PDB file of C-alpha atoms in Angstrom:
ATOM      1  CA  UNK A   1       9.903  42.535 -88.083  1.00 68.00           C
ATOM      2  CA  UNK A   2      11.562  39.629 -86.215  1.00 81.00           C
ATOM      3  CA  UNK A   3      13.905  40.697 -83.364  1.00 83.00           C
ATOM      4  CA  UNK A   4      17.003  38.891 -81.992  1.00 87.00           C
ATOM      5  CA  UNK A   5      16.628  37.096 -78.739  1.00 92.00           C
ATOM      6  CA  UNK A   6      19.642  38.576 -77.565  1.00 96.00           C
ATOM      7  CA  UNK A   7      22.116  41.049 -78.621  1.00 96.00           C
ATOM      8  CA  UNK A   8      25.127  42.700 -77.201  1.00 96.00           C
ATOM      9  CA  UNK A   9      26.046  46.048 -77.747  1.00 95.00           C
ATOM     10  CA  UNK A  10      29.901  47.400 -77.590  1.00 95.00           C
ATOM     11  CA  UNK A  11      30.163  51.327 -76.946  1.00 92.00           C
ATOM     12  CA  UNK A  12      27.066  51.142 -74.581  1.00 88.00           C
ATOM     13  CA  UNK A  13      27.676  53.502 -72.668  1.00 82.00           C
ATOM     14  CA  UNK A  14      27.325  56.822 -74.374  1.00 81.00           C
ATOM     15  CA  UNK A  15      25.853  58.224 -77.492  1.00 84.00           C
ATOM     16  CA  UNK A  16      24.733  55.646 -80.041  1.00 89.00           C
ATOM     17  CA  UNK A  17      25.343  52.685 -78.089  1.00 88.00           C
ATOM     18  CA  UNK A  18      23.406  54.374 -75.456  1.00 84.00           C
ATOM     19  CA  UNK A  19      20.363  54.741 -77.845  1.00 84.00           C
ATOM     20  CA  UNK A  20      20.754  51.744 -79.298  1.00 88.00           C
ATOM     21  CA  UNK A  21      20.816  49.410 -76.169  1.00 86.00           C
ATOM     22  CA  UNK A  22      17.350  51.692 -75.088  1.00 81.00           C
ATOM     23  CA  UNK A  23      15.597  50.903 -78.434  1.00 84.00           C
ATOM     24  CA  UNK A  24      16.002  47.276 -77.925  1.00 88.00           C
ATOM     25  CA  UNK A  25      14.719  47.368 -74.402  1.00 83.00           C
ATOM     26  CA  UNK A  26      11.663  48.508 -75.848  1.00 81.00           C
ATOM     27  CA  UNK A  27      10.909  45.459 -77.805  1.00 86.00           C
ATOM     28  CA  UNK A  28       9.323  42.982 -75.742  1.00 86.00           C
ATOM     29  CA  UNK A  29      10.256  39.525 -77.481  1.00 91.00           C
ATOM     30  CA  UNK A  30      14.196  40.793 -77.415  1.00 92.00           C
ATOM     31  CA  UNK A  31      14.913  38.322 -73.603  1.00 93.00           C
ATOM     32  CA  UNK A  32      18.108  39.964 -73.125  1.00 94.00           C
ATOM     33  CA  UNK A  33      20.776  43.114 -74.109  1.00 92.00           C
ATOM     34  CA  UNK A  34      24.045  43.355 -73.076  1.00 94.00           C
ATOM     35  CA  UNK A  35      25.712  46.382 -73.150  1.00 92.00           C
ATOM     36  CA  UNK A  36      29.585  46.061 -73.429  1.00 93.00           C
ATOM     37  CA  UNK A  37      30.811  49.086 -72.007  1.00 89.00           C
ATOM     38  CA  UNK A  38      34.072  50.590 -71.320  1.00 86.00           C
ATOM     39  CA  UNK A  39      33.605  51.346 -67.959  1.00 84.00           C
ATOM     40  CA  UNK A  40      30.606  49.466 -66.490  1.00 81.00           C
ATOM     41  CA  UNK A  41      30.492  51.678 -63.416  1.00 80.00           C
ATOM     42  CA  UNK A  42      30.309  54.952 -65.480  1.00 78.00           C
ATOM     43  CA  UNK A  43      27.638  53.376 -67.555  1.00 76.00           C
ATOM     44  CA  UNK A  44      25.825  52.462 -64.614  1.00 75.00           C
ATOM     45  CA  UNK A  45      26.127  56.214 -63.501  1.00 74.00           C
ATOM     46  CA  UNK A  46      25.235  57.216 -66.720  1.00 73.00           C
ATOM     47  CA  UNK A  47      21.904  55.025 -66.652  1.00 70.00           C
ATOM     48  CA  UNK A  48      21.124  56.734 -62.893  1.00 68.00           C
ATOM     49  CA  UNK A  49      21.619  60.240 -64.454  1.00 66.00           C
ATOM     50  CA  UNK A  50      19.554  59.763 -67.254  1.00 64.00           C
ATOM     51  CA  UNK A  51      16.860  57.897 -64.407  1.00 60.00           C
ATOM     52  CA  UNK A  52      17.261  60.621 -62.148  1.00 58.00           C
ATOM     53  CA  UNK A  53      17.229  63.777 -65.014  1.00 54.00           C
ATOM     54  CA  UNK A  54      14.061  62.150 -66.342  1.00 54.00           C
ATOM     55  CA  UNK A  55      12.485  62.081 -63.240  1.00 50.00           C
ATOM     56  CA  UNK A  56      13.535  65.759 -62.291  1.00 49.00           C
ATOM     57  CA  UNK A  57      12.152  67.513 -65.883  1.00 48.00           C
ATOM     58  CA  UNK A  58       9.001  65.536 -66.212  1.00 45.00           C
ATOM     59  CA  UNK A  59       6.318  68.217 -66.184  1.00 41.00           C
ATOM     60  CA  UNK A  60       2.884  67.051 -68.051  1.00 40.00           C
ATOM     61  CA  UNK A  61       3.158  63.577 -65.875  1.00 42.00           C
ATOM     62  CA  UNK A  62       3.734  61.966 -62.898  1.00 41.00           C
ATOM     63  CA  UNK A  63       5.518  58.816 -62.897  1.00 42.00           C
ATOM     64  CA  UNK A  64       5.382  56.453 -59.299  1.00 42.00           C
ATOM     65  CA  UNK A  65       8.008  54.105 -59.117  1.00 41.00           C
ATOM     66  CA  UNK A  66       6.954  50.081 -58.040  1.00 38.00           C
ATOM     67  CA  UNK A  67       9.289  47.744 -58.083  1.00 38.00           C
ATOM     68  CA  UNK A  68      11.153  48.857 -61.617  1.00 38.00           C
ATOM     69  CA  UNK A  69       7.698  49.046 -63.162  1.00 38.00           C
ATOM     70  CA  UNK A  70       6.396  52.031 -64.145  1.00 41.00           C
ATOM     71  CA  UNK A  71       2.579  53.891 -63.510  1.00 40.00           C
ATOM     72  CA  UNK A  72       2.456  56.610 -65.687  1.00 42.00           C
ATOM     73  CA  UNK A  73      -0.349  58.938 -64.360  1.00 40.00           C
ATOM     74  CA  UNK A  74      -1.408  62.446 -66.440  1.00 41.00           C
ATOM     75  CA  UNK A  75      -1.505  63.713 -70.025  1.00 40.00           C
ATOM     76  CA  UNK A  76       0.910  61.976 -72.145  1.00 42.00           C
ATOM     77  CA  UNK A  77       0.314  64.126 -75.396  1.00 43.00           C
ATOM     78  CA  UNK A  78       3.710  65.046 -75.615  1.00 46.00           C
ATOM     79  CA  UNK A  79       5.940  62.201 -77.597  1.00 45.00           C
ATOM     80  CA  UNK A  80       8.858  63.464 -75.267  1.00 47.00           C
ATOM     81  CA  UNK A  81       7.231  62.630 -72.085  1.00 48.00           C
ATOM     82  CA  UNK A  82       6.039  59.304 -73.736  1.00 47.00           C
ATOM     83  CA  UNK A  83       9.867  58.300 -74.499  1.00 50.00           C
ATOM     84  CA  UNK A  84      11.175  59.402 -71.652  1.00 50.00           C
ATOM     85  CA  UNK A  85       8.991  56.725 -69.601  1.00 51.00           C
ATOM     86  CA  UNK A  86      10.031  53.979 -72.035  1.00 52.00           C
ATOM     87  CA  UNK A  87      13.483  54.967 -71.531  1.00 54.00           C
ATOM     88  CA  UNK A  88      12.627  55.018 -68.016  1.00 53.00           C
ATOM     89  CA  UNK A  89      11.748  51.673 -67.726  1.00 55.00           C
ATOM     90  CA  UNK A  90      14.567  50.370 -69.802  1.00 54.00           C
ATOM     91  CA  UNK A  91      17.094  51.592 -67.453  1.00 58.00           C
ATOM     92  CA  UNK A  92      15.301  49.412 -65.088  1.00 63.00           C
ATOM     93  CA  UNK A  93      14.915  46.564 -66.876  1.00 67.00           C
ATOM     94  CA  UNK A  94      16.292  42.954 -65.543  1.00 81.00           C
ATOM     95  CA  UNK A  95      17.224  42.048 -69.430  1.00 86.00           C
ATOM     96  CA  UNK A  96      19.436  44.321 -69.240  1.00 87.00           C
ATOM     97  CA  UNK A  97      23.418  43.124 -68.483  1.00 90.00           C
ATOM     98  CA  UNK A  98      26.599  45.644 -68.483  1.00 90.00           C
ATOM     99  CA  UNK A  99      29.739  44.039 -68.749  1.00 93.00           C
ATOM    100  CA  UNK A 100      33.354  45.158 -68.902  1.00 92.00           C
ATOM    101  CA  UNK A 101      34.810  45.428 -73.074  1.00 94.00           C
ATOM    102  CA  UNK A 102      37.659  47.423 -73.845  1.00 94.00           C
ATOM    103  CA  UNK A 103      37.971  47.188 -77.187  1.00 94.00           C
ATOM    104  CA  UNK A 104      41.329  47.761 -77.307  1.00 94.00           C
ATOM    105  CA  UNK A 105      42.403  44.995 -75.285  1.00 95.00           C
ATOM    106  CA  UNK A 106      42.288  41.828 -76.511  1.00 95.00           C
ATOM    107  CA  UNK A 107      42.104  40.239 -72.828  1.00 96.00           C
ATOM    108  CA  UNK A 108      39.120  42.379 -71.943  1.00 95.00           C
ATOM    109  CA  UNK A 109      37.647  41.174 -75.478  1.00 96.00           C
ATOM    110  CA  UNK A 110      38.222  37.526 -74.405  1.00 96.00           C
ATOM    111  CA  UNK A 111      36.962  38.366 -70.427  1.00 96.00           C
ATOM    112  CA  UNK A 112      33.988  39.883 -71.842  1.00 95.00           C
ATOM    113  CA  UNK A 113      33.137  36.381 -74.556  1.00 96.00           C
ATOM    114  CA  UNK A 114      33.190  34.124 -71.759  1.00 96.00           C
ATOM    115  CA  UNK A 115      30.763  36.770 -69.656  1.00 95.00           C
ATOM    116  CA  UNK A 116      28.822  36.724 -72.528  1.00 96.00           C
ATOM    117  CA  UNK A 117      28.745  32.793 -72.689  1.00 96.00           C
ATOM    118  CA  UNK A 118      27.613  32.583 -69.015  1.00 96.00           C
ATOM    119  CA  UNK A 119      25.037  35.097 -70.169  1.00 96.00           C
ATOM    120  CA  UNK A 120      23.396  33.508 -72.747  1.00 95.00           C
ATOM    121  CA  UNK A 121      24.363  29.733 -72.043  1.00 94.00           C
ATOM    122  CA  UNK A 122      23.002  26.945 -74.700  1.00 92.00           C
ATOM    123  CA  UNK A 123      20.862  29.529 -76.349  1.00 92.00           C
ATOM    124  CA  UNK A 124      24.053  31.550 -77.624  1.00 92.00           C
ATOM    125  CA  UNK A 125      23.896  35.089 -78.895  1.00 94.00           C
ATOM    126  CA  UNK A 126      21.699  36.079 -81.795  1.00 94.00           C
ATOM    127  CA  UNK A 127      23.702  39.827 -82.404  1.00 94.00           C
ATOM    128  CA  UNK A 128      26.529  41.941 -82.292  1.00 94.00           C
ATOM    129  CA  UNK A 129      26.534  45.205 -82.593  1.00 94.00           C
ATOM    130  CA  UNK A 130      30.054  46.549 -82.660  1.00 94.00           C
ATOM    131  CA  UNK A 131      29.548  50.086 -81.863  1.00 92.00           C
ATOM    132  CA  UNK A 132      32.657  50.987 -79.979  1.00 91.00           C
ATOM    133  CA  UNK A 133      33.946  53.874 -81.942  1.00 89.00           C
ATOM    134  CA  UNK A 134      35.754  57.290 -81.122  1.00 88.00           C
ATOM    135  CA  UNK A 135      36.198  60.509 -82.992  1.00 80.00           C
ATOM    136  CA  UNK A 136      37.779  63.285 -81.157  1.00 75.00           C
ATOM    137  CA  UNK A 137      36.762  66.615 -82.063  1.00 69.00           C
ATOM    138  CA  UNK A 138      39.966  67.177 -82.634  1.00 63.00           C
ATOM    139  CA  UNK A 139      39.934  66.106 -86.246  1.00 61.00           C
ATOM    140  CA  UNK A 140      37.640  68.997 -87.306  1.00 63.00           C
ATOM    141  CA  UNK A 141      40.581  71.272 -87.689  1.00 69.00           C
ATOM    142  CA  UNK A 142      44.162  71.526 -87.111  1.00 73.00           C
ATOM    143  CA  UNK A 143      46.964  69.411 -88.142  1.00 77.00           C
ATOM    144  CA  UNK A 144      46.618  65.518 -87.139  1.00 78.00           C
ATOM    145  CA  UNK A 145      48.053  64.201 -84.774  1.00 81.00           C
ATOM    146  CA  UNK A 146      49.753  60.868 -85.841  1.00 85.00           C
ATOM    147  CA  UNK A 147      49.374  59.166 -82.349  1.00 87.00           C
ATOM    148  CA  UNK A 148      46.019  60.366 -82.109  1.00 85.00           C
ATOM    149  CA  UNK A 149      45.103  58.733 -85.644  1.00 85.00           C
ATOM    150  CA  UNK A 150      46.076  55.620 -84.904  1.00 90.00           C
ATOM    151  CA  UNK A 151      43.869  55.293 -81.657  1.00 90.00           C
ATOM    152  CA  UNK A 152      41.346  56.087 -84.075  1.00 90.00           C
ATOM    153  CA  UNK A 153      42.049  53.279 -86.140  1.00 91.00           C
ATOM    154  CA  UNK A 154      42.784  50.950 -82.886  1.00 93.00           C
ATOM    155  CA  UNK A 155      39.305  51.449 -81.648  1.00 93.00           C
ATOM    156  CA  UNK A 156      37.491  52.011 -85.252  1.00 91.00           C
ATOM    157  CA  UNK A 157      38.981  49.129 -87.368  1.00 93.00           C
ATOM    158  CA  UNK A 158      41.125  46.874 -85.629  1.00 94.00           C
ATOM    159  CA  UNK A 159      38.781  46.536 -82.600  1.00 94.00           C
ATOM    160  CA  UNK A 160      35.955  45.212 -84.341  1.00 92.00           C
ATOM    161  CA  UNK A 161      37.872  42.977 -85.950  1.00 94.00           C
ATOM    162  CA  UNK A 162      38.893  41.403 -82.950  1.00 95.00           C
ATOM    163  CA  UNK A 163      35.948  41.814 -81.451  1.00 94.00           C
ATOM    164  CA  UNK A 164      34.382  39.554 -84.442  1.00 92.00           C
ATOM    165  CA  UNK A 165      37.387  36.875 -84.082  1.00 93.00           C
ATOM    166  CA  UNK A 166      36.502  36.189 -80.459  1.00 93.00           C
ATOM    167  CA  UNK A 167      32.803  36.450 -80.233  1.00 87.00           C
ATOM    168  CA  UNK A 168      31.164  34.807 -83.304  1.00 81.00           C
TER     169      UNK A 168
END
């Protein structure tokens, strides 16, 4: 399967978008991810959690740290232990850029193309993934909340859109 040179992922930093920006740091050939995130901070602390939780609950091996590269010493039978170093690695990996998108707002949409441009200069971007997305729980029961529908369909529909004007 042939991989993109470079993709950016919106909604980076939780859930899918999480896993999503992880699974392409495990492909070698892919040079660089972005991962458009509301908050870049959070999904910085998010990416140290996740470091620092893997580190803590690793039982069958011991993983040394050198210089973002990873020596994985021990039994790795367990498929667990042998994502969690990949995953591991990812978070440390210099292909990977966070930048500022707010889906919502079409100036961060527009501050976050011409991060992306410096990014990827001549060679341009080979994918989008427009992952930004919310569903409260909220919608599982009760009445709905008009308000609260339409943020819905802000984020869901009318951000990607947008999102698709401005970066391809």
């Amino acid at each position: 399967m042939a991989y993109p040179a470079s993709v950016l992922i919106t909604g980076a930093d939780r859930g899918i978008g999480l896993g999503l920006v992880m699974e392409f740091l495990k492909v070698p050939s892919v040079k660089l991810v972005i991962a458009g995130a509301l908050s870049p901070d959070t999904a910085k602390r998010v990416f140290k959690r996740i470091l620092i939780h893997c580190l803590l609950f690793i039982d069958p091996v011991v993983v040394l740290l050198f210089g973002g590269h990873f020596l994985v010493l021990g039994f790795l039978g367990d498929r667990r232990a042998i994502n969690v170093i990949i995953g591991l690695h990812a978070i440390t990996d210099g292909r990977l850029k966070i930048i500022k998108m707010d889906v919502t707002c079409d100036q961060s949409i527009k501050e976050a193309y011409a991060e992306v441009e410096k990014l990827v200069g001549e060679a341009g971007l080979n994918l989008v993934l427009n992952n930004a997305a919310i569903f409260p729980p909220y919608f599982t029961h009760g009445a709905i909340d008009r308000q609260k529908l339409m943020d819905c369909v802000n984020v869901n529909t009318i951000g990607v859109a947008i999102s698709c004007q401005v970066l391809i």
